[in-house]
XYZ file of C-alpha atoms in Angstrom:
506
model
C 63.945 -4.186 101.963
C 64.637 -1.712 104.853
C 62.225 1.628 104.669
C 65.461 3.804 104.492
C 67.094 1.722 101.625
C 64.008 1.850 100.031
C 63.675 5.586 100.060
C 67.341 5.230 98.667
C 67.154 3.624 95.938
C 63.875 5.082 94.945
C 65.522 8.392 94.451
C 68.624 7.116 92.817
C 66.373 5.319 90.108
C 64.075 8.492 90.239
C 67.029 10.568 89.647
C 68.141 8.248 86.623
C 64.725 7.946 84.961
C 64.037 11.903 85.153
C 67.393 12.354 83.142
C 65.718 10.124 80.154
C 63.475 13.091 78.860
C 66.029 15.744 80.038
C 69.652 15.280 78.577
C 68.886 14.448 74.956
C 68.650 17.143 72.432
C 66.377 16.113 69.973
C 63.898 13.120 72.228
C 62.991 10.385 70.011
C 59.119 10.658 70.495
C 56.924 10.334 67.764
C 54.382 12.814 68.268
C 56.995 15.228 70.474
C 57.543 17.725 67.806
C 53.473 18.326 67.158
C 53.285 19.095 70.536
C 56.503 21.798 70.616
C 54.889 23.497 67.452
C 51.291 23.885 69.356
C 52.376 25.080 72.485
C 55.114 27.645 70.617
C 51.500 28.836 68.565
C 49.875 28.899 72.233
C 52.980 30.892 73.133
C 52.641 33.243 70.581
C 49.075 33.429 69.513
C 48.747 37.381 69.869
C 52.373 37.644 68.156
C 51.843 39.700 64.833
C 55.594 38.444 63.904
C 54.750 34.720 64.382
C 52.217 35.243 61.057
C 49.737 32.881 62.258
C 46.978 35.050 60.730
C 44.291 34.036 63.093
C 44.255 31.132 61.623
C 44.271 28.875 65.404
C 42.616 28.977 68.427
C 43.128 28.205 71.964
C 40.343 25.803 73.484
C 40.291 24.229 77.021
C 37.476 22.780 76.385
C 39.321 19.307 75.759
C 39.605 16.322 78.266
C 43.764 16.803 77.674
C 43.767 20.092 78.989
C 45.652 19.366 82.523
C 49.336 18.191 81.019
C 49.406 21.073 78.438
C 48.431 23.481 81.152
C 50.447 22.248 83.295
C 52.985 22.328 80.360
C 52.181 26.009 79.247
C 52.920 27.536 82.857
C 56.104 25.752 82.296
C 56.759 27.433 79.436
C 57.031 30.766 80.655
C 60.342 30.146 81.960
C 61.570 27.071 80.019
C 60.040 27.866 76.164
C 57.314 25.188 75.230
C 59.487 22.287 74.041
C 61.264 22.909 78.020
C 57.606 23.194 79.435
C 56.507 19.695 77.615
C 59.972 17.871 78.966
C 59.534 19.362 82.515
C 55.738 17.468 82.251
C 57.139 14.127 80.849
C 59.628 14.234 83.859
C 57.130 14.562 86.474
C 54.611 11.917 84.607
C 57.546 8.957 84.428
C 58.808 9.661 87.808
C 55.270 10.263 89.357
C 54.225 6.543 87.983
C 56.685 4.324 89.873
C 55.646 6.288 93.265
C 51.964 5.557 92.347
C 52.840 1.748 91.817
C 53.921 2.245 95.188
C 50.691 3.625 96.858
C 49.477 1.159 95.027
C 51.053 -1.740 96.392
C 50.333 -0.628 100.255
C 46.571 -0.104 99.643
C 46.710 -3.967 98.785
C 49.245 -4.816 101.439
C 52.100 -5.800 99.132
C 55.668 -5.772 99.576
C 56.786 -2.371 98.509
C 60.175 -2.896 96.812
C 57.624 -4.839 94.160
C 57.366 -0.629 93.308
C 61.058 -0.656 91.678
C 59.791 -3.196 88.816
C 57.605 -0.168 87.580
C 60.852 2.003 86.430
C 60.734 -0.194 83.296
C 57.053 0.239 82.598
C 57.260 3.746 82.933
C 59.145 4.152 80.054
C 56.673 2.019 78.139
C 55.131 2.390 74.102
C 52.967 5.927 75.403
C 56.158 7.707 76.407
C 57.883 6.000 73.159
C 55.078 7.438 70.800
C 54.871 10.774 72.715
C 51.114 10.487 73.946
C 52.059 13.198 76.400
C 48.729 13.151 78.068
C 48.380 9.541 78.436
C 52.136 9.437 79.841
C 50.365 11.897 82.338
C 47.451 10.056 83.056
C 49.119 6.720 83.881
C 50.172 7.209 87.716
C 46.681 8.996 87.951
C 45.072 5.600 87.108
C 47.355 3.725 89.559
C 46.435 5.917 92.146
C 42.572 6.064 91.460
C 42.609 1.971 91.733
C 44.671 1.994 94.941
C 42.248 4.771 96.332
C 38.974 2.302 95.061
C 40.618 -0.170 97.231
C 41.600 1.998 100.453
C 37.133 3.289 100.502
C 36.092 -0.391 99.640
C 38.516 -1.271 103.264
C 37.500 1.794 105.204
C 34.394 3.010 103.965
C 35.361 6.305 104.955
C 34.071 9.683 103.364
C 37.570 10.961 102.943
C 38.890 8.665 100.802
C 35.567 8.450 98.141
C 36.260 12.685 98.039
C 39.902 11.819 97.155
C 39.364 8.861 94.704
C 36.526 11.607 93.778
C 39.491 14.196 92.939
C 41.829 11.564 90.841
C 39.204 10.757 88.917
C 38.485 14.348 87.901
C 42.316 15.045 87.516
C 42.345 11.772 85.211
C 39.461 12.937 83.181
C 41.435 16.279 82.511
C 44.054 14.245 81.088
C 42.510 11.349 78.710
C 39.042 10.385 78.355
C 40.392 6.832 77.813
C 42.357 6.899 81.059
C 38.883 7.645 83.085
C 37.452 4.546 81.356
C 40.526 2.444 82.565
C 40.225 3.294 86.008
C 36.357 3.199 85.794
C 37.016 -0.587 85.263
C 39.870 -1.598 87.253
C 38.765 0.841 90.070
C 35.408 -1.058 90.333
C 37.051 -4.432 90.141
C 39.288 -3.396 92.855
C 36.103 -2.294 94.874
C 34.486 -5.827 94.006
C 37.366 -7.790 95.081
C 37.536 -6.006 97.988
C 34.164 -6.080 99.653
C 30.233 -6.945 99.058
C 28.920 -4.393 101.216
C 26.598 -2.217 99.617
C 26.981 0.401 101.463
C 31.511 0.671 100.582
C 30.374 0.116 97.305
C 28.222 2.882 96.820
C 30.902 4.950 98.220
C 33.671 3.724 95.616
C 30.834 4.349 92.573
C 30.043 7.984 94.684
C 33.835 8.683 94.739
C 34.183 7.818 90.563
C 30.903 9.632 89.314
C 32.000 12.964 89.240
C 35.002 12.283 86.640
C 32.375 10.062 84.612
C 29.948 13.055 84.340
C 32.172 15.107 83.532
C 33.608 13.011 80.854
C 29.877 12.299 79.591
C 29.494 16.182 79.643
C 32.590 16.781 77.324
C 31.555 13.746 74.877
C 28.335 15.083 74.168
C 29.552 18.933 73.687
C 32.408 17.743 71.729
C 29.546 15.395 69.651
C 29.392 17.785 66.454
C 32.866 18.261 66.643
C 34.852 16.047 64.684
C 38.519 15.759 63.078
C 38.972 16.017 59.304
C 40.227 12.479 59.075
C 38.189 10.098 61.267
C 39.783 6.857 61.614
C 37.750 4.050 61.339
C 37.290 1.144 64.394
C 39.693 -1.633 64.301
C 40.794 -4.433 66.232
C 43.409 -6.037 64.757
C 44.580 -9.895 65.148
C 45.088 -11.596 68.546
C 48.540 -12.801 67.598
C 49.425 -9.150 66.419
C 48.736 -8.406 70.175
C 50.759 -11.100 72.142
C 53.570 -10.801 69.098
C 53.666 -6.401 70.332
C 52.784 -7.324 74.332
C 56.326 -6.765 75.536
C 56.831 -4.122 73.463
C 53.775 -2.132 74.713
C 55.156 -2.439 78.618
C 58.853 -1.794 77.934
C 59.491 0.043 74.836
C 57.940 0.713 71.264
C 59.139 -2.994 70.009
C 58.816 -6.179 71.077
C 61.878 -7.164 68.476
C 64.218 -3.960 69.913
C 67.017 -5.543 71.963
C 66.371 -3.250 74.534
C 63.095 -4.269 75.342
C 63.847 -7.987 74.729
C 66.646 -7.706 77.921
C 64.161 -5.866 80.066
C 61.967 -8.117 80.102
C 63.257 -11.250 80.204
C 65.452 -9.516 83.446
C 62.187 -8.742 84.772
C 61.174 -11.879 84.438
C 64.391 -13.578 86.024
C 63.364 -11.296 89.172
C 59.516 -12.498 89.519
C 59.821 -15.881 88.747
C 62.820 -15.730 91.669
C 60.772 -14.283 93.952
C 57.458 -16.816 93.232
C 59.971 -19.440 93.496
C 61.581 -17.924 96.829
C 57.963 -17.632 98.395
C 57.097 -21.120 97.972
C 55.495 -23.083 100.908
C 56.476 -23.731 103.667
C 58.208 -20.708 103.632
C 56.025 -17.506 104.627
C 55.191 -15.270 102.641
C 54.794 -11.397 102.538
C 51.730 -9.143 102.676
C 48.000 -9.884 103.383
C 46.490 -13.068 101.107
C 43.623 -11.150 100.430
C 45.084 -8.270 99.270
C 47.262 -10.009 96.880
C 44.127 -11.916 95.420
C 42.058 -8.610 95.364
C 45.294 -7.125 92.950
C 45.295 -10.154 91.016
C 41.401 -9.543 90.063
C 43.184 -6.141 89.056
C 45.321 -7.786 87.186
C 43.270 -10.530 84.862
C 40.790 -7.916 84.310
C 43.588 -5.679 82.946
C 44.881 -7.657 80.771
C 41.741 -9.533 79.126
C 41.286 -5.826 78.691
C 43.839 -5.168 76.355
C 42.913 -8.539 74.437
C 39.875 -7.489 73.676
C 39.712 -3.579 73.468
C 40.031 -1.995 70.110
C 43.204 -1.128 68.314
C 41.300 2.000 66.709
C 38.587 3.975 68.381
C 36.719 7.709 67.501
C 40.267 8.999 65.955
C 42.277 7.438 68.735
C 45.306 4.707 67.675
C 47.145 2.484 69.959
C 44.309 1.939 72.618
C 45.006 -1.399 74.113
C 48.902 -1.075 74.405
C 48.057 1.879 76.837
C 46.986 -0.810 79.177
C 49.866 -3.380 79.460
C 51.623 -1.071 81.749
C 49.325 -1.015 84.854
C 48.750 -4.249 83.812
C 52.026 -5.361 84.465
C 52.382 -3.558 87.499
C 49.468 -4.956 88.870
C 50.691 -8.433 87.517
C 53.948 -8.147 89.701
C 52.266 -6.806 92.918
C 50.214 -9.877 92.236
C 52.128 -12.223 92.518
C 53.490 -14.277 96.029
C 56.753 -12.877 97.419
C 59.017 -13.723 99.834
C 58.445 -12.552 103.569
C 62.708 -12.709 104.470
C 63.833 -9.653 104.254
C 67.171 -11.244 102.924
C 65.767 -12.742 100.085
C 63.435 -8.794 99.738
C 66.478 -6.920 99.830
C 67.970 -9.267 97.048
C 65.089 -9.187 94.691
C 65.058 -5.515 95.527
C 68.284 -5.281 94.076
C 67.699 -6.778 91.215
C 64.666 -4.987 90.270
C 66.869 -1.767 90.881
C 69.764 -2.873 88.668
C 66.811 -3.853 85.597
C 65.380 -0.111 86.333
C 69.037 1.526 86.271
C 69.743 -0.646 82.763
C 65.735 0.573 81.719
C 66.943 4.016 82.258
C 70.542 4.037 80.899
C 69.695 2.676 77.834
C 66.867 4.934 77.030
C 69.113 7.994 77.481
C 71.439 6.146 74.917
C 69.193 5.828 72.613
C 67.920 8.938 72.781
C 71.435 11.063 72.630
C 71.744 8.376 69.296
C 69.101 9.960 67.791
C 69.722 13.092 68.523
C 72.703 12.811 66.729
C 70.875 11.506 63.857
C 67.811 14.148 63.946
C 70.276 17.048 64.403
C 70.259 20.129 61.820
C 66.790 20.988 61.757
C 66.358 23.485 64.505
C 69.752 25.388 62.686
C 67.803 25.319 59.438
C 64.692 27.337 60.731
C 66.563 29.809 62.116
C 67.493 30.165 58.175
C 64.407 30.204 57.232
C 61.641 33.536 56.636
C 59.347 33.858 59.484
C 55.401 32.804 58.935
C 56.175 30.390 56.152
C 53.642 27.626 54.415
C 56.145 25.033 54.510
C 55.368 21.852 52.922
C 57.172 18.822 55.528
C 58.512 15.417 54.179
C 61.100 13.007 55.336
C 61.007 11.378 52.062
C 60.568 7.711 53.080
C 62.337 7.719 55.961
C 59.447 8.527 57.961
C 59.807 4.933 59.928
C 63.580 4.538 58.913
C 63.737 1.366 62.225
C 62.161 -1.822 62.371
C 62.679 -1.928 65.612
C 62.852 1.361 67.030
C 60.462 4.426 67.063
C 59.580 5.554 63.866
C 60.727 9.506 64.836
C 61.506 11.437 62.190
C 57.304 11.573 60.730
C 57.073 14.662 62.866
C 60.567 16.564 62.879
C 59.550 19.375 60.015
C 57.179 20.692 63.181
C 60.091 22.062 64.917
C 60.605 24.738 61.903
C 57.215 25.753 62.892
C 57.542 25.996 66.604
C 60.519 28.261 65.690
C 59.473 30.623 62.667
C 55.399 30.374 63.129
C 53.436 30.167 59.824
C 51.912 26.622 59.180
C 52.675 23.156 58.186
C 51.692 20.574 55.749
C 50.427 18.550 58.616
C 49.206 19.826 62.226
C 47.645 18.703 65.191
C 45.184 21.193 65.287
C 43.194 19.402 63.535
C 42.604 16.985 66.126
C 39.023 17.776 67.763
C 41.106 16.984 71.078
C 43.592 19.245 71.323
C 44.213 22.543 72.910
C 45.530 24.286 69.974
C 42.830 24.344 66.859
C 42.734 25.479 63.237
C 39.518 28.206 62.228
C 38.975 26.741 59.059
C 40.568 24.196 56.627
C 44.359 23.141 56.723
C 46.642 23.171 54.365
C 46.499 20.787 51.844
C 48.210 17.443 52.142
C 49.353 17.673 47.956
C 52.397 20.599 47.283
C 50.858 22.998 45.618
C 53.146 25.999 44.888
C 49.914 28.698 44.757
C 49.559 27.546 48.897
C 52.846 26.721 49.955
C 56.043 29.563 50.272
C 58.944 26.070 51.163
C 59.480 22.746 50.878
C 61.359 21.594 53.757
C 62.984 17.777 53.876
C 64.732 15.008 55.128
C 67.311 13.299 52.822
C 65.439 9.861 52.211
C 65.498 7.053 49.262
C 62.215 8.996 47.997
C 63.791 12.134 47.240
C 65.917 13.154 45.001
C 70.071 12.673 46.244
C 71.843 16.555 47.417
C 73.507 16.916 44.608
C 70.359 17.425 42.673
C 68.637 19.023 45.013
C 71.520 22.016 45.201
C 70.610 22.221 41.297
C 67.219 23.688 42.559
C 69.420 26.321 44.227
C 68.009 25.727 48.402
C 67.202 28.754 50.184
C 69.226 26.320 53.799
C 70.722 22.852 53.916
C 71.544 21.926 57.306
C 73.343 18.078 57.640
C 70.321 16.344 56.042
C 68.220 19.109 55.894
C 66.575 20.882 52.572
C 64.647 23.791 52.825
C 63.581 24.927 48.912
C 61.603 27.759 47.837
C 58.227 26.637 46.280
C 59.370 28.253 43.177
C 62.212 25.849 42.960
C 59.884 22.648 43.180
C 59.958 20.302 39.987
C 56.550 18.645 39.135
C 58.681 15.348 40.312
C 60.047 16.762 43.275
C 56.121 17.544 44.287
C 55.127 14.106 44.174
C 58.237 12.880 45.734
C 56.954 15.145 48.488
C 53.503 13.810 49.104
C 53.257 12.706 52.765
C 53.195 8.895 53.681
C 49.440 7.397 53.695
C 48.054 7.005 57.351
C 45.905 4.139 56.263
C 42.632 2.309 58.638
C 45.295 -0.282 59.706
C 47.377 2.425 61.648
C 49.622 -0.957 63.000
C 50.960 -1.802 59.669
C 51.160 1.571 58.212
C 53.308 2.832 61.804
C 55.317 -0.373 62.413
C 55.676 -0.947 58.421
C 53.878 -4.305 56.679
C 55.529 -7.657 56.527
């Protein structure tokens, strides 16, 4: 594909990708409402009208600081949710451009970067792991710089690698571990010269030191509900592999269509590059990138599912592995064949963005009402929230109702029955204990619920004299909550087998 044509296509696909987190009024990202609430608290930490009562504090002593600092800065103009959406837009669009840098570092055809657009909307996006979404392009850039440093031996490349490593550790500690692993593989697959390998190691050292300092300093600051380290069965990883690259669930028809179309384009490229036809790019670079892809795939198969109170760890690796794998496949040198393959990737990218946008708009219709309900509630209330058994309403889509109650805290302040502020790696944290997980009318002021199978129907709830009803959302004064309803308000259990709890047991 010609350079000018590639630039145009990249811009068109980037515009389509940017619309995915911009247009829907509610984003179907599981954790997103909790992040909005934390940023609203941050923005109003000193505002008496928000009634935070000194229960929260802001700290930048966390490896998650960079994306949240950026979102907080943008929130001064766009509001808490707008700031987070901007971070998502920049991070998503940066991923395929970082893939382009990676491919050029290994002397691979640049149009393969178009394959990265669907992978930008991976598992980590749909579950709202904002910090890790930000780290994904940095991982690709770090691998590319490790390769360049190993090829050139220039201190300038090592300095850039050190900068990217430091930026990576300020987005997510696990992302740095992945960069250290794959950057080291890229260097070893490129050269055996000790001086150049030492230069790569020196470039990766500052991020490693920073991460170690934070780990040691926070060793005594643990979460209230630590999760057991688990791996899960290998068949489960193979079962959810496609979903981890292109969405949340492998059985989602959207994910299956994207995976099948991507496989067809890659298989066509492999077929067209068969001998005696010439192949594009440098063979040594292709082999080096193949080593990176192989190690990334092995890491995804061997990495824990849950570790240090972070779950879904192995599913954070496949987007990077897919980009490396696509780039490592043989590719035809003929310009016409490459243009057609680039057109195929473009079609897949636009389909992925369009269907993701459609899912976001559809979810907005199902989720609407919570913001309108919040505006009718008193400020500074202590709220018990539940989705009444619809925390995971779809077997083939993201379970997105679980944290929608956080929009009440984002709009009206106060406190919530479940908040990410009790995780020690967040920028906003509790001072003292969190609210109880079971309903207690001596503690809570309000109960807010979304109609679902575990709670009474709307006609029965109307008899309790609700404060407000908006769509499927109902707000009740604590004094109106009956013992039977209080039992139904108990939140969904988050068991040690997080995969089965989040996906739904079978």
